[in-house]
C-alpha cells in the first residue's frame, strides 16, 4: 500500500515559520489530491489545505489564508506546506492525506473520509 511520509514539524515561537513536506513517491499515479489536516487532542481533525496535483492549484481553510502556502513539486512528488506568522493556535499534529483528484472538489476537500491514505503525522508546537 502506498505510504505518505511527512517531515518538517518542530517547535517555534509565535510569529515564526515552518515548512512541512509530504512525500508521495510511493504512489503509482501522479494525479492526486494531497491535503494537509491538523488535529489537537479532544478535537476533530480539520483540513488546512488541499492541493490538486499535477495542476498545482491549492485551496485553504479560512483560518490559514494569507499565512500558509501549499505547493507541489511534481518531479520530486512532494507537496509542501509553508507556514508563516505562526500562532499558538496552530499547535497541532499535522497530517498529510492523499486521495483521487475528485477529493479536491469544492464539496469534498474538507472531509477526511474522502482520502485514501494518511501519513503518520508531524508535530508543530508554537509557543507564545
CSV table of C-alpha atoms in Angstrom, one decimal:
chain,number,residue,atom,x,y,z
A,1,UNK,CA,0.0,0.0,0.0
A,2,UNK,CA,1.2,3.5,-0.9
A,3,UNK,CA,2.5,5.5,2.0
A,4,UNK,CA,2.9,9.1,2.8
A,5,UNK,CA,5.8,10.5,4.8
A,6,UNK,CA,5.6,13.9,6.4
A,7,UNK,CA,8.6,15.9,7.7
A,8,UNK,CA,9.3,19.3,9.0
A,9,UNK,CA,7.5,19.6,12.2
A,10,UNK,CA,9.2,21.5,15.0
A,11,UNK,CA,8.8,23.9,17.9
A,12,UNK,CA,8.8,27.6,17.1
A,13,UNK,CA,7.9,30.9,18.7
A,14,UNK,CA,4.8,32.8,17.7
A,15,UNK,CA,5.4,34.7,14.5
A,16,UNK,CA,7.9,32.2,13.2
A,17,UNK,CA,7.7,30.0,10.1
A,18,UNK,CA,7.9,26.3,9.3
A,19,UNK,CA,7.7,24.3,6.1
A,20,UNK,CA,6.2,20.8,6.2
A,21,UNK,CA,6.8,18.3,3.4
A,22,UNK,CA,4.7,15.3,2.3
A,23,UNK,CA,6.4,12.7,0.2
A,24,UNK,CA,4.1,10.8,-2.1
A,25,UNK,CA,6.7,9.0,-4.1
A,26,UNK,CA,5.3,5.5,-3.4
A,27,UNK,CA,2.1,6.3,-5.2
A,28,UNK,CA,2.0,4.9,-8.7
A,29,UNK,CA,-0.4,7.6,-10.0
A,30,UNK,CA,0.7,11.2,-10.3
A,31,UNK,CA,-2.8,12.7,-10.3
A,32,UNK,CA,-3.7,13.1,-6.7
A,33,UNK,CA,-5.4,15.4,-4.3
A,34,UNK,CA,-2.9,15.9,-1.5
A,35,UNK,CA,-4.2,17.7,1.6
A,36,UNK,CA,-2.9,18.8,5.0
A,37,UNK,CA,-5.1,18.3,8.1
A,38,UNK,CA,-4.3,19.0,11.7
A,39,UNK,CA,-5.6,17.7,14.9
A,40,UNK,CA,-5.3,18.6,18.6
A,41,UNK,CA,-6.3,16.2,21.4
A,42,UNK,CA,-10.0,16.2,22.0
A,43,UNK,CA,-10.9,17.9,18.7
A,44,UNK,CA,-11.8,16.6,15.3
A,45,UNK,CA,-9.3,16.6,12.5
A,46,UNK,CA,-9.6,19.7,10.4
A,47,UNK,CA,-8.5,20.5,6.9
A,48,UNK,CA,-5.8,23.1,6.4
A,49,UNK,CA,-5.2,23.0,2.6
A,50,UNK,CA,-5.8,20.8,-0.4
A,51,UNK,CA,-3.6,20.7,-3.5
A,52,UNK,CA,-4.6,19.2,-6.8
A,53,UNK,CA,-1.5,17.6,-8.3
A,54,UNK,CA,-0.3,18.0,-11.1
A,55,UNK,CA,-2.3,21.2,-11.6
A,56,UNK,CA,-0.6,22.6,-8.6
A,57,UNK,CA,-3.7,24.6,-7.5
A,58,UNK,CA,-4.5,24.8,-3.8
A,59,UNK,CA,-7.3,25.8,-1.6
A,60,UNK,CA,-7.1,26.8,2.1
A,61,UNK,CA,-9.1,26.9,5.3
A,62,UNK,CA,-10.2,30.4,6.2
A,63,UNK,CA,-8.0,30.4,9.4
A,64,UNK,CA,-4.8,30.0,7.4
A,65,UNK,CA,-5.5,32.1,4.3
A,66,UNK,CA,-2.7,34.6,3.8
A,67,UNK,CA,-0.4,32.8,6.2
A,68,UNK,CA,0.1,29.3,4.8
A,69,UNK,CA,1.0,28.3,1.2
A,70,UNK,CA,0.8,24.8,-0.2
A,71,UNK,CA,2.8,23.9,-3.2
A,72,UNK,CA,3.5,20.8,-5.3
A,73,UNK,CA,6.9,19.7,-6.6
A,74,UNK,CA,5.9,17.3,-9.3
A,75,UNK,CA,9.3,15.9,-10.2
A,76,UNK,CA,10.0,15.2,-6.6
A,77,UNK,CA,6.4,14.1,-6.0
A,78,UNK,CA,6.2,16.1,-2.8
A,79,UNK,CA,3.6,18.6,-1.5
A,80,UNK,CA,4.9,21.2,0.9
A,81,UNK,CA,3.1,23.5,3.3
A,82,UNK,CA,4.9,26.7,4.1
A,83,UNK,CA,3.5,28.2,7.3
A,84,UNK,CA,4.2,31.8,8.2
A,85,UNK,CA,3.1,34.1,11.0
A,86,UNK,CA,2.5,31.0,13.2
A,87,UNK,CA,0.2,31.4,16.2
A,88,UNK,CA,-0.1,29.3,19.4
A,89,UNK,CA,-3.4,28.2,18.0
A,90,UNK,CA,-1.6,26.5,15.1
A,91,UNK,CA,-0.1,24.0,17.6
A,92,UNK,CA,-1.2,20.5,16.4
A,93,UNK,CA,-0.3,17.3,14.8
A,94,UNK,CA,-0.3,17.9,11.1
A,95,UNK,CA,-1.2,15.0,8.8
A,96,UNK,CA,-0.7,14.6,5.0
A,97,UNK,CA,-3.6,12.9,3.2
A,98,UNK,CA,-3.9,11.7,-0.4
A,99,UNK,CA,-6.9,10.8,-2.4
A,100,UNK,CA,-8.2,10.7,-6.0
A,101,UNK,CA,-8.3,14.1,-7.8
A,102,UNK,CA,-12.0,14.5,-7.1
A,103,UNK,CA,-11.2,14.7,-3.4
A,104,UNK,CA,-10.1,18.2,-4.1
A,105,UNK,CA,-13.5,19.2,-5.4
A,106,UNK,CA,-15.3,22.1,-3.5
A,107,UNK,CA,-17.7,19.7,-1.9
A,108,UNK,CA,-15.2,17.1,-0.9
A,109,UNK,CA,-11.9,18.5,0.2
A,110,UNK,CA,-12.8,19.2,3.8
A,111,UNK,CA,-14.0,15.7,4.5
A,112,UNK,CA,-11.3,13.3,5.9
A,113,UNK,CA,-13.4,10.3,4.6
A,114,UNK,CA,-12.6,11.2,1.0
A,115,UNK,CA,-8.9,10.5,1.4
A,116,UNK,CA,-7.4,7.0,1.0
A,117,UNK,CA,-4.0,7.3,2.6
A,118,UNK,CA,-2.6,9.2,5.6
A,119,UNK,CA,0.9,9.9,6.9
A,120,UNK,CA,2.0,9.3,10.4
A,121,UNK,CA,1.8,13.0,11.3
A,122,UNK,CA,4.4,15.6,12.2
A,123,UNK,CA,4.1,17.7,15.3
A,124,UNK,CA,4.1,21.5,15.2
A,125,UNK,CA,4.3,23.4,18.5
A,126,UNK,CA,4.1,27.2,18.6
A,127,UNK,CA,4.9,29.0,21.8
A,128,UNK,CA,3.8,32.5,22.8
